[in-house]
PDB file of C-alpha atoms in Angstrom:
ATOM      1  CA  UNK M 622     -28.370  33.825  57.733  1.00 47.00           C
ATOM      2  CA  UNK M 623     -29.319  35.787  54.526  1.00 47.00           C
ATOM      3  CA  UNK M 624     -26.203  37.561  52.083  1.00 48.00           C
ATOM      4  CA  UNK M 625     -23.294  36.447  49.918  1.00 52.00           C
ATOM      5  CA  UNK M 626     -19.990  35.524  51.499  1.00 52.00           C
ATOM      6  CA  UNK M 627     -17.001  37.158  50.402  1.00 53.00           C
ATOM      7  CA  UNK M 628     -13.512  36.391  51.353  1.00 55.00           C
ATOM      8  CA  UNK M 629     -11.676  39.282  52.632  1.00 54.00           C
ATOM      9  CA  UNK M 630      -8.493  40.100  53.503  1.00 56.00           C
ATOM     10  CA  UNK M 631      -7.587  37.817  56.322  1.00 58.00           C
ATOM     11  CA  UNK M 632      -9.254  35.193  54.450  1.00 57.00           C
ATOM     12  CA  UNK M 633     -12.340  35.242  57.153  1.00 59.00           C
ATOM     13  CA  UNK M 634     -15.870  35.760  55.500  1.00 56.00           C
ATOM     14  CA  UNK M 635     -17.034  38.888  55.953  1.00 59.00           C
ATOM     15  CA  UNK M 636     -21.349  38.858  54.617  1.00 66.00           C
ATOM     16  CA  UNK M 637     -22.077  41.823  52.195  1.00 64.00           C
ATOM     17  CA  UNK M 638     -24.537  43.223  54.924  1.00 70.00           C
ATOM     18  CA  UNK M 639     -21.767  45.253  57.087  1.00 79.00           C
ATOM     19  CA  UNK M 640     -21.314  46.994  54.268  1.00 79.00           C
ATOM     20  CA  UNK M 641     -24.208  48.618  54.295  1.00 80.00           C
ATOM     21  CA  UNK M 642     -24.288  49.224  57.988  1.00 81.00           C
ATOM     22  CA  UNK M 643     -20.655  50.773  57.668  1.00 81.00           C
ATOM     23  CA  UNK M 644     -22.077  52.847  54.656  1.00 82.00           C
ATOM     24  CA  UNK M 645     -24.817  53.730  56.759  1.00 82.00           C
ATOM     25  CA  UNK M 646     -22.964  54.847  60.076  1.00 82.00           C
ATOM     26  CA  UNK M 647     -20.995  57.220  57.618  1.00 82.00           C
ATOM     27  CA  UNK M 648     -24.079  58.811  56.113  1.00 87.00           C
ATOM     28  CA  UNK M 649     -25.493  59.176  59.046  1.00 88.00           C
ATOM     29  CA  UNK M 650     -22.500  61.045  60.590  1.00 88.00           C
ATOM     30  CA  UNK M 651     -22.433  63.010  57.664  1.00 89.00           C
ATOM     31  CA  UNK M 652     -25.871  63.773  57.762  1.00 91.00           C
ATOM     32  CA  UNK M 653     -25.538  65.214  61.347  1.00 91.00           C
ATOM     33  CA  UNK M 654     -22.995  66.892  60.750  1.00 91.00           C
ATOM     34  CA  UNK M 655     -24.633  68.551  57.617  1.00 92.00           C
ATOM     35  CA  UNK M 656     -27.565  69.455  59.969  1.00 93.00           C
ATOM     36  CA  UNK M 657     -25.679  71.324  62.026  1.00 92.00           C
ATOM     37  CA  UNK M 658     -23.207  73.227  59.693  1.00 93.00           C
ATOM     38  CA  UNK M 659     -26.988  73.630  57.591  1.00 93.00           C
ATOM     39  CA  UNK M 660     -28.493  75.318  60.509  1.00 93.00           C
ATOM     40  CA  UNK M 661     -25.755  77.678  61.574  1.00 93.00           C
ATOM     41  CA  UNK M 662     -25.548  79.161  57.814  1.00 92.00           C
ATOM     42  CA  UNK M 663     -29.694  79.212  57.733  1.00 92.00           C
ATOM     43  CA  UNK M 664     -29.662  80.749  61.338  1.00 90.00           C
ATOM     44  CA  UNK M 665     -26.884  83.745  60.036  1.00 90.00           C
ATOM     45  CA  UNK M 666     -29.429  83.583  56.715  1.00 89.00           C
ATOM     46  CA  UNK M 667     -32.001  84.566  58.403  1.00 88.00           C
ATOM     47  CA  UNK M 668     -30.863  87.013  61.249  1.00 86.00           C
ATOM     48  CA  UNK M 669     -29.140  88.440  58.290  1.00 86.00           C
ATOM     49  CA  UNK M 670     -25.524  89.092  60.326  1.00 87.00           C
ATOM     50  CA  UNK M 671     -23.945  89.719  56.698  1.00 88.00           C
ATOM     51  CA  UNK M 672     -26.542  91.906  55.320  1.00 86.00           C
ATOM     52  CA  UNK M 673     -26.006  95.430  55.389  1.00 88.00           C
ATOM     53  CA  UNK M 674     -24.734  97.267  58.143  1.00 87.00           C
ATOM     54  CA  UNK M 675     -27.653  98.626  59.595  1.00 86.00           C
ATOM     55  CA  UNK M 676     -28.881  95.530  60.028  1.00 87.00           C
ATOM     56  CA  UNK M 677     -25.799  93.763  61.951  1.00 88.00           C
ATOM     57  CA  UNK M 678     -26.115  96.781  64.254  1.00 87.00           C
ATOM     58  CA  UNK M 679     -30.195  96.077  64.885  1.00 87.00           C
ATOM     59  CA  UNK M 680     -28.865  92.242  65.633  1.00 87.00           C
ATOM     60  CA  UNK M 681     -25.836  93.367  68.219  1.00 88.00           C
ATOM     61  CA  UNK M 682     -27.963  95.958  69.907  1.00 88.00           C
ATOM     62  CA  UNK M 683     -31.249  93.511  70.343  1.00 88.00           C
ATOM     63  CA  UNK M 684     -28.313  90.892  71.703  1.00 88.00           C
ATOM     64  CA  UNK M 685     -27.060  93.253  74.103  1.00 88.00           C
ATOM     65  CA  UNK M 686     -30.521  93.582  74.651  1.00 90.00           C
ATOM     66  CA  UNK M 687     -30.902  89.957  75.771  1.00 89.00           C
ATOM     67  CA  UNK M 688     -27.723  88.269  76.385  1.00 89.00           C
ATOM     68  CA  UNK M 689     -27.714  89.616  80.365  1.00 87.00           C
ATOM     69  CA  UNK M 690     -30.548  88.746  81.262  1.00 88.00           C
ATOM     70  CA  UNK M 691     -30.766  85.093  79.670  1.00 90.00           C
ATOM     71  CA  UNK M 692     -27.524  84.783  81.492  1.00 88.00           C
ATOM     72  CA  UNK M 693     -28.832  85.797  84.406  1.00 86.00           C
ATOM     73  CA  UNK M 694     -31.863  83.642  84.367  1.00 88.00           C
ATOM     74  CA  UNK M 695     -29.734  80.785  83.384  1.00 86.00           C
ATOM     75  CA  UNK M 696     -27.471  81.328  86.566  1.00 85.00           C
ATOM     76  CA  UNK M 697     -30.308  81.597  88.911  1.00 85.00           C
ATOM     77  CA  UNK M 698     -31.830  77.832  87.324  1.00 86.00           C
ATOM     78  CA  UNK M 699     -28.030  76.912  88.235  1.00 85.00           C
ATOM     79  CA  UNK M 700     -28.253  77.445  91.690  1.00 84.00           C
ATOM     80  CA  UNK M 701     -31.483  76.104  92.089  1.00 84.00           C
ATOM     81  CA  UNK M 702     -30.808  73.469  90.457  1.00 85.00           C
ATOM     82  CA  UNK M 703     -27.354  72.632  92.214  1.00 83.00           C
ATOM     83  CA  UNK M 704     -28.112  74.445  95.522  1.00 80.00           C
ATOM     84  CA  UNK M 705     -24.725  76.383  94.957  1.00 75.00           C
ATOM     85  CA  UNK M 706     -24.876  80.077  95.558  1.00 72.00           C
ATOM     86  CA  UNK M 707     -23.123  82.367  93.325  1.00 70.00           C
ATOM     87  CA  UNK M 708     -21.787  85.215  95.467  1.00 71.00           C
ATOM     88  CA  UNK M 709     -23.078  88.944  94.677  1.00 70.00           C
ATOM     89  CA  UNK M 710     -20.557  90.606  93.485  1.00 74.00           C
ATOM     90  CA  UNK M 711     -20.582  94.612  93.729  1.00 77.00           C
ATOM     91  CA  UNK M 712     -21.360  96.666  90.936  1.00 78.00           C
ATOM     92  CA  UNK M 713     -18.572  97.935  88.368  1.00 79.00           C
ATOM     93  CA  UNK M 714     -17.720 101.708  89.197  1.00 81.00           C
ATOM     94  CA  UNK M 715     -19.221 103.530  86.079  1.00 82.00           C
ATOM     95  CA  UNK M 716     -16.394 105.325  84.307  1.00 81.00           C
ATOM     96  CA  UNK M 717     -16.742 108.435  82.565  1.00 80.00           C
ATOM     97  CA  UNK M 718     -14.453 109.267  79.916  1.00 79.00           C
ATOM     98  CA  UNK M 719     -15.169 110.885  76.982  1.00 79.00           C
ATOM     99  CA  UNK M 720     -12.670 110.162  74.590  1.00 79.00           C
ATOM    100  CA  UNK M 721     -13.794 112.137  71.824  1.00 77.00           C
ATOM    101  CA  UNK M 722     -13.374 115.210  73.845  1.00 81.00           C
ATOM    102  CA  UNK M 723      -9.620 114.172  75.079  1.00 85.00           C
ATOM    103  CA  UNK M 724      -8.762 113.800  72.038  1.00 87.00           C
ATOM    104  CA  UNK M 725      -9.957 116.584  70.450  1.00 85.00           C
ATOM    105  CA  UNK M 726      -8.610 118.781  72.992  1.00 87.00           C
ATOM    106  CA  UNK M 727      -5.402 116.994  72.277  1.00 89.00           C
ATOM    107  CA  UNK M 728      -5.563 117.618  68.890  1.00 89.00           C
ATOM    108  CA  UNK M 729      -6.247 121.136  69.417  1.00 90.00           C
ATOM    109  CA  UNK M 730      -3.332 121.716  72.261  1.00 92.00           C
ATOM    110  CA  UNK M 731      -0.979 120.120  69.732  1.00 93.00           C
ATOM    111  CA  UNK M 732      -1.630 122.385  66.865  1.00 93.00           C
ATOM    112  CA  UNK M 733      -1.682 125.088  68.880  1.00 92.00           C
ATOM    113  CA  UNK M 734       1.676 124.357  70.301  1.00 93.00           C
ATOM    114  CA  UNK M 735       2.767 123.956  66.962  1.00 93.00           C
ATOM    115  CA  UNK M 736       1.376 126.952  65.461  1.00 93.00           C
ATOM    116  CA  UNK M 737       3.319 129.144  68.355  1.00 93.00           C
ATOM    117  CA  UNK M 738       6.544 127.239  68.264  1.00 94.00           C
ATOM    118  CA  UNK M 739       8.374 128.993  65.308  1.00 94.00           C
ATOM    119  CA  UNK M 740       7.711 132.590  67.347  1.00 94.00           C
ATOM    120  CA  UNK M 741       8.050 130.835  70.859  1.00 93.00           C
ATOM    121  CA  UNK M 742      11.785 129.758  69.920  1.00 95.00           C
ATOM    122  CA  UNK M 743      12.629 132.940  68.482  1.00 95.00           C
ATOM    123  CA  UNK M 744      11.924 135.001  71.495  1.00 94.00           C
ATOM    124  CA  UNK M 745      13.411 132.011  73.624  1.00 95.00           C
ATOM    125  CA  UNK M 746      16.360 131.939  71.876  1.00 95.00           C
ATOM    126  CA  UNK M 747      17.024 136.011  71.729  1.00 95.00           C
ATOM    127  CA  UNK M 748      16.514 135.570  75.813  1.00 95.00           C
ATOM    128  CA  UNK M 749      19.420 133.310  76.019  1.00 95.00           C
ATOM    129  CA  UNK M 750      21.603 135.378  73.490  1.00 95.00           C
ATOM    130  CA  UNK M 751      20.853 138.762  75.560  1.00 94.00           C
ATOM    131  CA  UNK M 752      21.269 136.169  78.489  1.00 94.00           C
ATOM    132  CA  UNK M 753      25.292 135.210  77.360  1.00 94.00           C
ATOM    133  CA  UNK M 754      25.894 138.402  76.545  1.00 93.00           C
ATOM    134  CA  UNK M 755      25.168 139.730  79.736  1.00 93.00           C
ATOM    135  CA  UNK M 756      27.043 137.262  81.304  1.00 91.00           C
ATOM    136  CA  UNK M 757      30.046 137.655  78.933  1.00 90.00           C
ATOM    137  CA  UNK M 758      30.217 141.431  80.001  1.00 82.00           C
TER     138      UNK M 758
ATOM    139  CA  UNK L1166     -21.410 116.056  56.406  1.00 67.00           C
ATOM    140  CA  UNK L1167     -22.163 117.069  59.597  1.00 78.00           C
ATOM    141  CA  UNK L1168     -19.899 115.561  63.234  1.00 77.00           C
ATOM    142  CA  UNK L1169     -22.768 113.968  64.769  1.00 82.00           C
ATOM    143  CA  UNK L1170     -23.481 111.765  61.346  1.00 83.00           C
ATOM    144  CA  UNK L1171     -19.997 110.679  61.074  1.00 84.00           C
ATOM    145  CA  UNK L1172     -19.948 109.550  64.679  1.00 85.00           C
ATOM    146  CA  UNK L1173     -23.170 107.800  63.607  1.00 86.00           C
ATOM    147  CA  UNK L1174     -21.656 106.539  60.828  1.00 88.00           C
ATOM    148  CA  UNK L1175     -18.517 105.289  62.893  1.00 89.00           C
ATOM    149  CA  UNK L1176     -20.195 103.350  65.074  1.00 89.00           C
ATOM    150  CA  UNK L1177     -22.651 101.968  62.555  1.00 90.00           C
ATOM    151  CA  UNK L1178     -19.117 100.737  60.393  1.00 91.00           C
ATOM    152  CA  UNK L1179     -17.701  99.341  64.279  1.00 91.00           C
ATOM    153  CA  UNK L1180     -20.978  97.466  65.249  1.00 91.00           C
ATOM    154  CA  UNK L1181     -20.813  96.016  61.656  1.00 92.00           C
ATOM    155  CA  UNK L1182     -17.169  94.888  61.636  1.00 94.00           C
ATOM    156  CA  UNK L1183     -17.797  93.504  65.424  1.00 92.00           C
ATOM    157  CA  UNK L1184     -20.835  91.143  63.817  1.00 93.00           C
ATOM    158  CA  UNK L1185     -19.413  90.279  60.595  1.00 94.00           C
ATOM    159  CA  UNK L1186     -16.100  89.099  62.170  1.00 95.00           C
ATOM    160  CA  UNK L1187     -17.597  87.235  64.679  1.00 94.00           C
ATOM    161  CA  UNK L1188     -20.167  85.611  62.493  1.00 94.00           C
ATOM    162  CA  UNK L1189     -17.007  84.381  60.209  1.00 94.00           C
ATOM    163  CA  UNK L1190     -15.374  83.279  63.200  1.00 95.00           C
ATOM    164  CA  UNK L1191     -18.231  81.622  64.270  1.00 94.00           C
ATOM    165  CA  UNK L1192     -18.702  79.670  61.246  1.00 94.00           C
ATOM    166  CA  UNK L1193     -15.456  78.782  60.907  1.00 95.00           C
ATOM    167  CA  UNK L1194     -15.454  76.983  63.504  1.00 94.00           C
ATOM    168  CA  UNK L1195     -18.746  75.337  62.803  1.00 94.00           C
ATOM    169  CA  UNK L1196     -16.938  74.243  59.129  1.00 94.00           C
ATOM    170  CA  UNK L1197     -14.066  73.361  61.175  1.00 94.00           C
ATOM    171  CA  UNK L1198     -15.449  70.975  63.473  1.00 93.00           C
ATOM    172  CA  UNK L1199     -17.433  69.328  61.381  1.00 91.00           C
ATOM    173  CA  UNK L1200     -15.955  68.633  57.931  1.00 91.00           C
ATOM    174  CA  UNK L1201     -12.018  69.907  58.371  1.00 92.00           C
ATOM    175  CA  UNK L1202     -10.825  67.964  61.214  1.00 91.00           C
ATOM    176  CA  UNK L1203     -10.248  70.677  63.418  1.00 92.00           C
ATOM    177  CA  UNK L1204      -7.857  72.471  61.493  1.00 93.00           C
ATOM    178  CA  UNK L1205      -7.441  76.396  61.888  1.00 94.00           C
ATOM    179  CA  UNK L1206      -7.569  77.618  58.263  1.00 95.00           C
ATOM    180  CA  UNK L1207     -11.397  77.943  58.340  1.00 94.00           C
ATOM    181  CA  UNK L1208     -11.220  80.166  61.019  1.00 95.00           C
ATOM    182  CA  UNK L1209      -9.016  82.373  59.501  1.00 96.00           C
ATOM    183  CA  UNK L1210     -10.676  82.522  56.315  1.00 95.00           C
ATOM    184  CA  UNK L1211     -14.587  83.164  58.187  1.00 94.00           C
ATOM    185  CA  UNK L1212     -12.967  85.550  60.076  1.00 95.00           C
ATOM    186  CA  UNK L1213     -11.046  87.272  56.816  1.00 96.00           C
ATOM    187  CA  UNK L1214     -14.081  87.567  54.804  1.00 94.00           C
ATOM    188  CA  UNK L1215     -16.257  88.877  57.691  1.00 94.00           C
ATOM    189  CA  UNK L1216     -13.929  91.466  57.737  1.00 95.00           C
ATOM    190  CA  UNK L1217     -13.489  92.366  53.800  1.00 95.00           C
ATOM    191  CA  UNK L1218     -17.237  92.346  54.081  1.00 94.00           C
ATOM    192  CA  UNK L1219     -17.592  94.959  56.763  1.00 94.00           C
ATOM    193  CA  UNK L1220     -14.890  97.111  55.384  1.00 94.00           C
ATOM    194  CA  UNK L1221     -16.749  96.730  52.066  1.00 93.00           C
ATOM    195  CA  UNK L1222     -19.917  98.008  53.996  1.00 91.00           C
ATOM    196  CA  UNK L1223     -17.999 100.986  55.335  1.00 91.00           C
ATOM    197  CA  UNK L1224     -16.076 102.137  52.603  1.00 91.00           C
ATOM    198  CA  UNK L1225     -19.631 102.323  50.619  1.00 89.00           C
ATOM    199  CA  UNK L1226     -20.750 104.050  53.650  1.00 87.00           C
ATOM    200  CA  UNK L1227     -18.120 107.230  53.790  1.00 87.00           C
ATOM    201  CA  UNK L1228     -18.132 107.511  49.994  1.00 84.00           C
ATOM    202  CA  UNK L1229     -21.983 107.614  49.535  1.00 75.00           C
ATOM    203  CA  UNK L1230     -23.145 110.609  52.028  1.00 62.00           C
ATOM    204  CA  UNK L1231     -26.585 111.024  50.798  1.00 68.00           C
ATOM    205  CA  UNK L1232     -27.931 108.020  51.097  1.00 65.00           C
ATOM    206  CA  UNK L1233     -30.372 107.504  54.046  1.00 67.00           C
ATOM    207  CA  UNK L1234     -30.764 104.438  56.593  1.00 66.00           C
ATOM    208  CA  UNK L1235     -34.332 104.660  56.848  1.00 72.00           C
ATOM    209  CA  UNK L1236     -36.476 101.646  59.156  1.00 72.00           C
ATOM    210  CA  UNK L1237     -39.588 100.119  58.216  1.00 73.00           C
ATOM    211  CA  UNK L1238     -42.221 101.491  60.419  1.00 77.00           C
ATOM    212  CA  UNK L1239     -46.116  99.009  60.601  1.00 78.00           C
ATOM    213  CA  UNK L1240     -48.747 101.388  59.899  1.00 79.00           C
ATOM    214  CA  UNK L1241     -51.435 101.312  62.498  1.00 77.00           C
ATOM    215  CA  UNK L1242     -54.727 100.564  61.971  1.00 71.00           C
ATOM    216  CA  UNK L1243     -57.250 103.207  62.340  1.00 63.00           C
TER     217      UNK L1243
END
C-alpha cells in the first residue's frame, strides 16, 4: 500500500491518495460543467442571437421554420416507439384580424369625434335651451 | 420614412427583442445551473441585458433611417 499516512481529524489515517481522487472528482465536475456552460455561449456565438437585429430575425424565422416539424417527427418516433397514439386533434380556426386597421380606424373615429365635439355640444346644448324654454312657456 | 418600412422596421425591433430576451434567459439558466446553485439572479440579469441589447438595436434602428439591411447574395457560376 503505496502513500504517506497522515493523521486526521478523528485521529484515523487517512493516505494522501484520496486527496487527489477528491481533487479530481471536483475538477472533473467542474470541467463538465464548463463544457456545457462553454457550448451554450459558443452555440449563441455562432448562430449569432446577439448580433444585429437582422440577424436574430434570420435565426427566429429559420426556427419557425423547423421547430414543427422536428416536433412532429419526434412525436411520431414516440409512438412508434411506445405504441401510444397521440390523438389528431382538429385544426385551429384561422383568425383574421387585422389590428393595424382597427386601430387605425380607431384612431381616426376618435379624432374625428373630437374634432366635431366643440360644434356638436353647441348645437346640442342650444336644442335643450330652446327645449326648456318651450316647456317653460 | 415611408408606413410599410416602419412596420418593417417594427417587426424587425419585435423579432429582435423576442431572441435577445430569450437567449439571456436561456443562458441564465445555463449559468444558473451550473455554477450559481440554482439561484434566480442570473436569470434576471440574462434576461435584462438581452433586453438593453435589443432596445439598443432598435433605438439605432428608428434614429438611423437611411441605412439599408442588405443580405449577402452567392454569385453563381457561369
Amino acid at each position: 500500500m503505496g502513500g504517506e499516512c497522515v493523521l486526521s481529524d478523528s485521529g484515523q489515517e487517512a493516505p494522501r491518495n484520496t486527496w487527489f481522487l477528491q481533487g479530481w472528482k471536483a475538477s472533473r465536475m467542474f470541467l463538465i460543467k464548463g463544457s456545457v456552460a462553454g457550448g451554450a455561449v459558443y452555440l449563441v456565438y455562432d448562430q449569432e442571437l446577439l448580433g444585429p437585429s437582422d440577424k436574430s430575425q434570420a435565426a427566429l424565422q429559420k426556427a419557425g421554420e423547423v421547430v414543427p416539424p422536428a416536433v412532429y417527427q419526434f412525436s411520431q418516433y414516440v409512438c412508434q416507439q411506445t405504441g401510444l397514439q397521440i390523438p389528431q386533434l382538429p385544426a385551429p380556426p384561422k383568425i383574421y384580424f387585422p389590428v393595424r386597421d382597427s386601430w387605425n380606424a380607431g384612431i381616426m373615429t376618435v379624432m374625428s369625434a373630437l374634432s366635431v365635439a366643440p360644434s356638436k355640444a353647441r348645437e346640442y346644448s342650444k336644442e335643450g335651451w330652446e327645449y326648456v324654454k318651450a316647456r317653460t312657456k | 420614412m415611408s408606413e410599410s418600412e416602419l412596420g418593417r422596421k417594427w417587426d424587425r425591433c419585435l423579432a429582435d427583442a423576442v431572441v435577445k430576451i430569450g437567449t439571456g434567459f436561456g443562458l441564465g439558466i445555463v449559468f444558473s445551473l451550473t455554477f450559481f446553485k440554482r439561484r434566480m439572479w442570473p436569470l434576471a440579469f440574462g434576461s435584462g441585458m438581452g433586453l438593453g441589447m435589443a432596445y439598443s438595436n432598435c433605438q439605432h434602428d428608428f434614429q438611423a433611417p437611411y441605412l439599408l439591411h442588405g443580405k449577402y447574395v452567392k454569385e453563381q457560376e457561369q
